[in-house]
């Protein structure tokens, strides 16, 4: 039986530990037949060590989404490994302490702009950098945490996610005529390095499993990885500019 992503060439950003959503997306993608190329930010040796735990060896390219040189050279670096891309996964987020669980109104613009650049604008930077390699039928997927409401402690990261949601819609609008889809997967809480840095995350973790109609396990990134792989596949051919919820159904309930 052939896999969901048989023959697909996928670039995946955001692996830093083996609990990263990106790691599990890469794992499921390989299990479904994809050829995966990773990017890593900063600690490349660490990312390579983590990448070695995937079912198949995956090359790692250095990418800081705020570095114009890295972005300008990305398509060439990717081309050393694959001759085009069928999918790109944006699994990147960062906010300094002042922007997460601190005093919301006191966060300085410099920190807020950093948060917005890395967590939202970079969906555009990454997609633009990969565009020479993306053809008809390609799928760009970003990772979201439902930003239609305000959460405890999520603060300026929530604002960045709202910007990410809007950015994905504008990219969908730009790239639809080329047959390129752009979507977000909005996940429930998963215990990763980024999540642990959010004060009050525990509070979310505790309520999620109790309230989600399908239940939710913060230690299990598999449902999120599977959903991202489905959006990368050919099985959502007319879905773009969408936010696909993978949260156990938490979003559907008022109380
Ligand atoms: N963990 C959750 O509960 C959860 C829920 C919904 C959405 N998300 C989103 O999933 C994505 C991945 O996060 P995660 O939870 O797997 O955590 P993670 O810490 O494993 O991944 C975050 C990644 O962002 C990368 N990054 C930070 N700054 C960067 C930069 N300047 N350039 C390139 N990469 C940079 C880090 O290297 C890291 O790999 C994020 O967008 C996050 O907001 C996470």
Coordinates of C-alpha atoms and ligand atoms in Angstrom, one line a residue:
X1 CA 0.0 0.0 0.0
X2 CA 1.5 3.4 -0.9
X3 CA 1.6 6.2 1.7
X4 CA -0.3 9.4 1.7
X5 CA 2.7 11.4 0.8
X6 CA 4.4 9.0 -1.6
X7 CA 7.0 10.8 -3.7
X8 CA 6.4 14.2 -2.1
X9 CA 9.3 16.4 -1.3
X10 CA 8.6 18.4 1.9
X11 CA 10.6 21.1 3.6
X12 CA 10.0 21.1 7.4
X13 CA 11.1 23.9 9.7
X14 CA 11.1 24.0 13.5
X15 CA 12.7 20.8 14.8
X16 CA 14.6 21.5 18.0
X17 CA 13.7 18.5 20.3
X18 CA 12.1 15.1 19.7
X19 CA 8.9 16.6 21.1
X20 CA 8.7 19.3 18.5
X21 CA 5.6 19.3 16.5
X22 CA 7.9 19.5 13.5
X23 CA 9.7 16.3 14.5
X24 CA 6.5 14.3 14.6
X25 CA 5.3 15.9 11.4
X26 CA 8.6 14.8 9.7
X27 CA 8.3 11.3 11.2
X28 CA 4.7 10.8 10.0
X29 CA 5.6 12.3 6.6
X30 CA 8.5 9.9 6.1
X31 CA 6.3 7.0 7.2
X32 CA 3.8 8.1 4.5
X33 CA 6.5 8.1 1.8
X34 CA 7.7 11.7 1.8
X35 CA 11.3 12.8 1.2
X36 CA 12.0 15.3 4.0
X37 CA 14.5 18.1 4.2
X38 CA 14.7 20.0 7.5
X39 CA 15.8 23.4 8.5
X40 CA 17.3 24.2 11.9
X41 CA 17.7 27.5 13.8
X42 CA 21.0 28.1 15.6
X43 CA 21.9 24.8 17.3
X44 CA 22.5 22.8 14.1
X45 CA 24.5 20.0 15.7
X46 CA 21.6 19.4 18.1
X47 CA 19.0 19.5 15.3
X48 CA 21.1 17.0 13.4
X49 CA 21.3 14.7 16.4
X50 CA 17.5 14.9 16.7
X51 CA 17.0 14.4 13.0
X52 CA 19.0 11.2 13.3
X53 CA 16.1 9.8 15.4
X54 CA 13.7 10.0 12.4
X55 CA 12.9 6.8 10.6
X56 CA 15.1 8.0 7.7
X57 CA 18.1 10.3 7.7
X58 CA 17.1 13.9 6.7
X59 CA 19.4 16.7 5.7
X60 CA 19.4 19.9 7.8
X61 CA 19.8 23.3 6.4
X62 CA 20.5 26.4 8.6
X63 CA 17.6 28.9 8.6
X64 CA 17.0 31.8 10.9
X65 CA 13.9 33.4 9.5
X66 CA 15.1 36.9 10.4
X67 CA 18.4 36.4 8.4
X68 CA 18.0 37.8 4.8
X69 CA 21.1 35.8 3.6
X70 CA 19.7 32.6 4.9
X71 CA 16.4 33.3 3.2
X72 CA 18.0 34.3 -0.1
X73 CA 20.1 31.1 -0.2
X74 CA 17.3 28.8 0.9
X75 CA 16.0 27.6 -2.5
X76 CA 19.6 26.8 -3.6
X77 CA 20.4 24.9 -0.4
X78 CA 17.2 22.9 -0.7
X79 CA 18.0 22.2 -4.4
X80 CA 21.1 20.4 -3.3
X81 CA 18.9 17.7 -1.8
X82 CA 15.6 17.7 -3.9
X83 CA 14.7 19.1 -7.3
X84 CA 11.6 20.9 -6.2
X85 CA 9.1 21.1 -3.3
X86 CA 5.6 19.8 -3.0
X87 CA 5.2 21.1 0.5
X88 CA 6.5 23.5 3.2
X89 CA 5.8 23.3 6.9
X90 CA 6.2 26.5 9.0
X91 CA 6.5 25.3 12.6
X92 CA 8.2 28.3 14.1
X93 CA 7.3 30.6 17.1
X94 CA 9.2 32.8 19.5
X95 CA 8.3 35.4 22.0
X96 CA 10.6 37.0 24.7
X97 CA 9.6 36.9 28.4
X98 CA 8.0 40.3 28.3
X99 CA 5.5 39.1 25.8
X100 CA 4.3 35.9 27.5
X101 CA 2.5 35.9 30.8
X102 CA 4.0 39.2 31.9
X103 CA 2.2 42.5 32.0
X104 CA 0.5 42.6 28.6
X105 CA 0.3 46.4 28.3
X106 CA 4.0 46.9 29.3
X107 CA 5.6 44.8 26.6
X108 CA 8.1 47.1 24.7
X109 CA 7.6 47.4 20.9
X110 CA 11.0 46.0 20.2
X111 CA 10.0 42.7 21.8
X112 CA 6.6 42.7 20.3
X113 CA 8.0 43.4 16.8
X114 CA 10.5 40.5 17.3
X115 CA 7.6 38.2 18.2
X116 CA 5.6 39.3 15.2
X117 CA 8.5 39.0 12.8
X118 CA 9.5 35.4 13.9
X119 CA 6.1 34.0 14.6
X120 CA 3.9 35.7 11.9
X121 CA 5.8 37.6 9.2
X122 CA 8.1 34.6 8.7
X123 CA 5.3 32.6 7.1
X124 CA 5.6 35.1 4.3
X125 CA 9.4 35.2 4.3
X126 CA 9.6 31.4 4.2
X127 CA 7.0 31.0 1.5
X128 CA 8.6 33.7 -0.7
X129 CA 12.0 32.1 -0.2
X130 CA 10.7 28.7 -1.3
X131 CA 8.5 30.0 -4.2
X132 CA 11.0 29.1 -7.0
X133 CA 10.7 25.4 -5.9
X134 CA 6.9 25.3 -5.5
X135 CA 4.7 24.3 -8.4
X136 CA 1.0 23.6 -9.1
X137 CA -0.5 21.5 -6.3
X138 CA 2.1 22.5 -3.6
X139 CA 0.9 23.0 0.0
X140 CA 2.2 25.4 2.6
X141 CA 1.2 24.6 6.2
X142 CA 1.7 26.8 9.3
X143 CA 1.1 25.9 13.0
X144 CA -1.5 27.9 14.8
X145 CA -3.1 28.3 18.2
X146 CA -6.6 29.5 17.8
X147 CA -6.2 33.3 18.0
X148 CA -9.9 34.2 17.6
X149 CA -10.0 34.5 21.4
X150 CA -7.7 35.7 24.2
X151 CA -6.0 33.1 26.3
X152 CA -4.4 33.3 29.8
X153 CA -0.7 34.2 29.5
X154 CA -0.5 33.8 25.7
X155 CA -0.5 37.6 25.3
X156 CA 1.6 38.9 22.4
X157 CA 2.1 35.4 21.0
X158 CA -1.7 35.4 20.6
X159 CA -1.5 38.7 18.7
X160 CA 1.2 37.1 16.5
X161 CA -1.0 34.1 15.9
X162 CA -3.8 36.4 14.8
X163 CA -1.4 38.0 12.4
X164 CA -0.3 34.6 11.2
X165 CA -3.9 33.7 10.5
X166 CA -4.4 36.8 8.5
X167 CA -1.0 36.3 6.7
X168 CA -2.1 32.8 5.6
X169 CA -5.3 34.1 4.1
X170 CA -3.4 36.8 2.1
X171 CA -0.8 34.2 1.0
X172 CA -3.7 31.9 -0.1
X173 CA -5.1 34.8 -2.1
X174 CA -1.7 35.5 -3.8
X175 CA -0.8 31.9 -4.5
X176 CA -4.2 30.4 -5.4
X177 CA -3.8 31.3 -9.0
X178 CA -0.6 29.3 -9.2
X179 CA -2.4 26.3 -7.7
X180 CA -0.5 26.6 -4.4
X181 CA -2.5 26.1 -1.2
X182 CA -1.7 27.9 2.1
X183 CA -3.4 26.7 5.4
X184 CA -2.9 26.6 9.1
X185 CA -3.3 23.7 11.5
X186 CA -4.6 25.0 14.8
X187 CA -3.5 22.5 17.5
X188 CA -4.5 21.9 21.1
X189 CA -1.6 22.2 23.6
X190 CA 1.3 19.8 23.1
X191 CA 4.1 19.7 25.6
X192 CA 7.1 21.0 23.6
X193 CA 10.0 23.3 24.5
X194 CA 8.1 26.4 23.2
X195 CA 5.0 25.4 25.2
X196 CA 6.9 24.9 28.4
X197 CA 8.2 28.5 28.1
X198 CA 4.6 29.8 28.5
X199 CA 3.8 30.5 32.1
X200 CA 0.2 29.3 32.8
X201 CA 0.5 26.6 30.1
X202 CA -0.2 24.0 32.8
X203 CA -3.7 25.6 33.3
X204 CA -4.5 25.2 29.6
X205 CA -3.2 21.6 29.6
X206 CA -5.4 20.7 32.6
X207 CA -8.6 22.1 31.2
X208 CA -8.1 20.9 27.6
X209 CA -8.3 17.2 28.3
X210 CA -11.4 17.6 30.4
X211 CA -13.3 19.8 28.1
X212 CA -12.4 18.5 24.6
X213 CA -15.3 16.2 23.4
X214 CA -12.7 13.8 21.9
X215 CA -10.3 14.2 24.9
X216 CA -6.8 15.5 24.5
X217 CA -3.3 14.2 25.5
X218 CA -0.7 17.0 25.7
X219 CA 2.0 14.3 25.5
X220 CA 0.8 13.0 22.1
X221 CA 1.8 15.0 19.1
X222 CA 0.7 12.2 16.7
X223 CA -2.8 13.7 15.9
X224 CA -1.2 17.1 15.0
X225 CA 1.5 15.5 12.8
X226 CA -1.1 13.4 11.0
X227 CA -3.3 16.4 10.4
X228 CA -0.4 18.5 9.0
X229 CA 0.5 15.5 6.7
X230 CA -3.1 15.3 5.5
X231 CA -3.0 19.0 4.6
X232 CA 0.3 18.4 2.7
X233 CA -1.3 15.6 0.8
X234 CA -3.5 15.7 -2.4
X235 CA -6.6 15.0 -0.4
X236 CA -7.6 18.5 0.5
X237 CA -7.2 19.9 -3.1
X238 CA -9.6 22.8 -2.8
X239 CA -8.8 23.9 0.8
X240 CA -6.8 27.1 1.1
X241 CA -6.8 30.1 3.5
X242 CA -8.2 27.7 6.1
X243 CA -7.6 27.0 9.7
X244 CA -7.9 23.3 10.3
X245 CA -8.7 22.6 14.0
X246 CA -6.9 19.6 15.6
X247 CA -7.9 20.2 19.2
X248 CA -10.2 17.4 20.2
X249 CA -13.1 19.7 19.5
X250 CA -12.3 22.1 22.3
X251 CA -13.0 25.1 20.0
X252 CA -16.6 24.0 19.4
X253 CA -17.8 24.4 23.0
X254 CA -18.8 27.6 24.9
X255 CA -18.6 26.1 28.3
Ligands
LIG1 N1 3.1 23.2 21.6 C1 1.9 23.6 21.5 O1 1.0 23.5 22.4 C2 1.4 24.4 20.2 C3 0.0 24.5 20.0 C4 -0.4 25.2 18.8 C5 0.6 25.7 18.0 N2 1.9 25.5 18.2 C6 2.9 26.1 17.3 O2 3.7 25.0 16.7 C7 4.9 25.6 16.3 C8 6.0 24.8 16.7 O3 6.2 24.9 18.1 P1 6.4 23.6 19.1 O4 5.4 23.7 20.1 O5 6.7 22.4 18.3 O6 7.8 24.1 19.9 P2 9.3 23.9 19.6 O7 10.0 24.7 20.6 O8 9.7 22.5 19.4 O9 9.5 24.6 18.1 C9 9.6 26.0 17.9 C10 10.6 26.2 16.8 O10 10.8 27.5 16.4 C11 12.1 27.7 16.0 N3 12.5 29.1 15.9 C12 12.5 30.0 16.9 N4 13.1 31.2 16.4 C13 13.4 30.9 15.1 C14 14.0 31.7 14.0 N5 14.4 33.0 14.2 N6 14.2 31.1 12.8 C15 13.8 29.8 12.6 N7 13.3 29.0 13.5 C16 13.1 29.6 14.8 C17 12.9 26.9 17.1 O11 14.2 26.6 16.7 C18 12.0 25.7 17.3 O12 12.5 24.7 16.4 C19 4.9 27.1 16.8 O13 4.4 27.9 15.7 C20 3.9 27.0 17.9 O14 3.4 28.3 18.2 C21 2.3 24.9 19.4

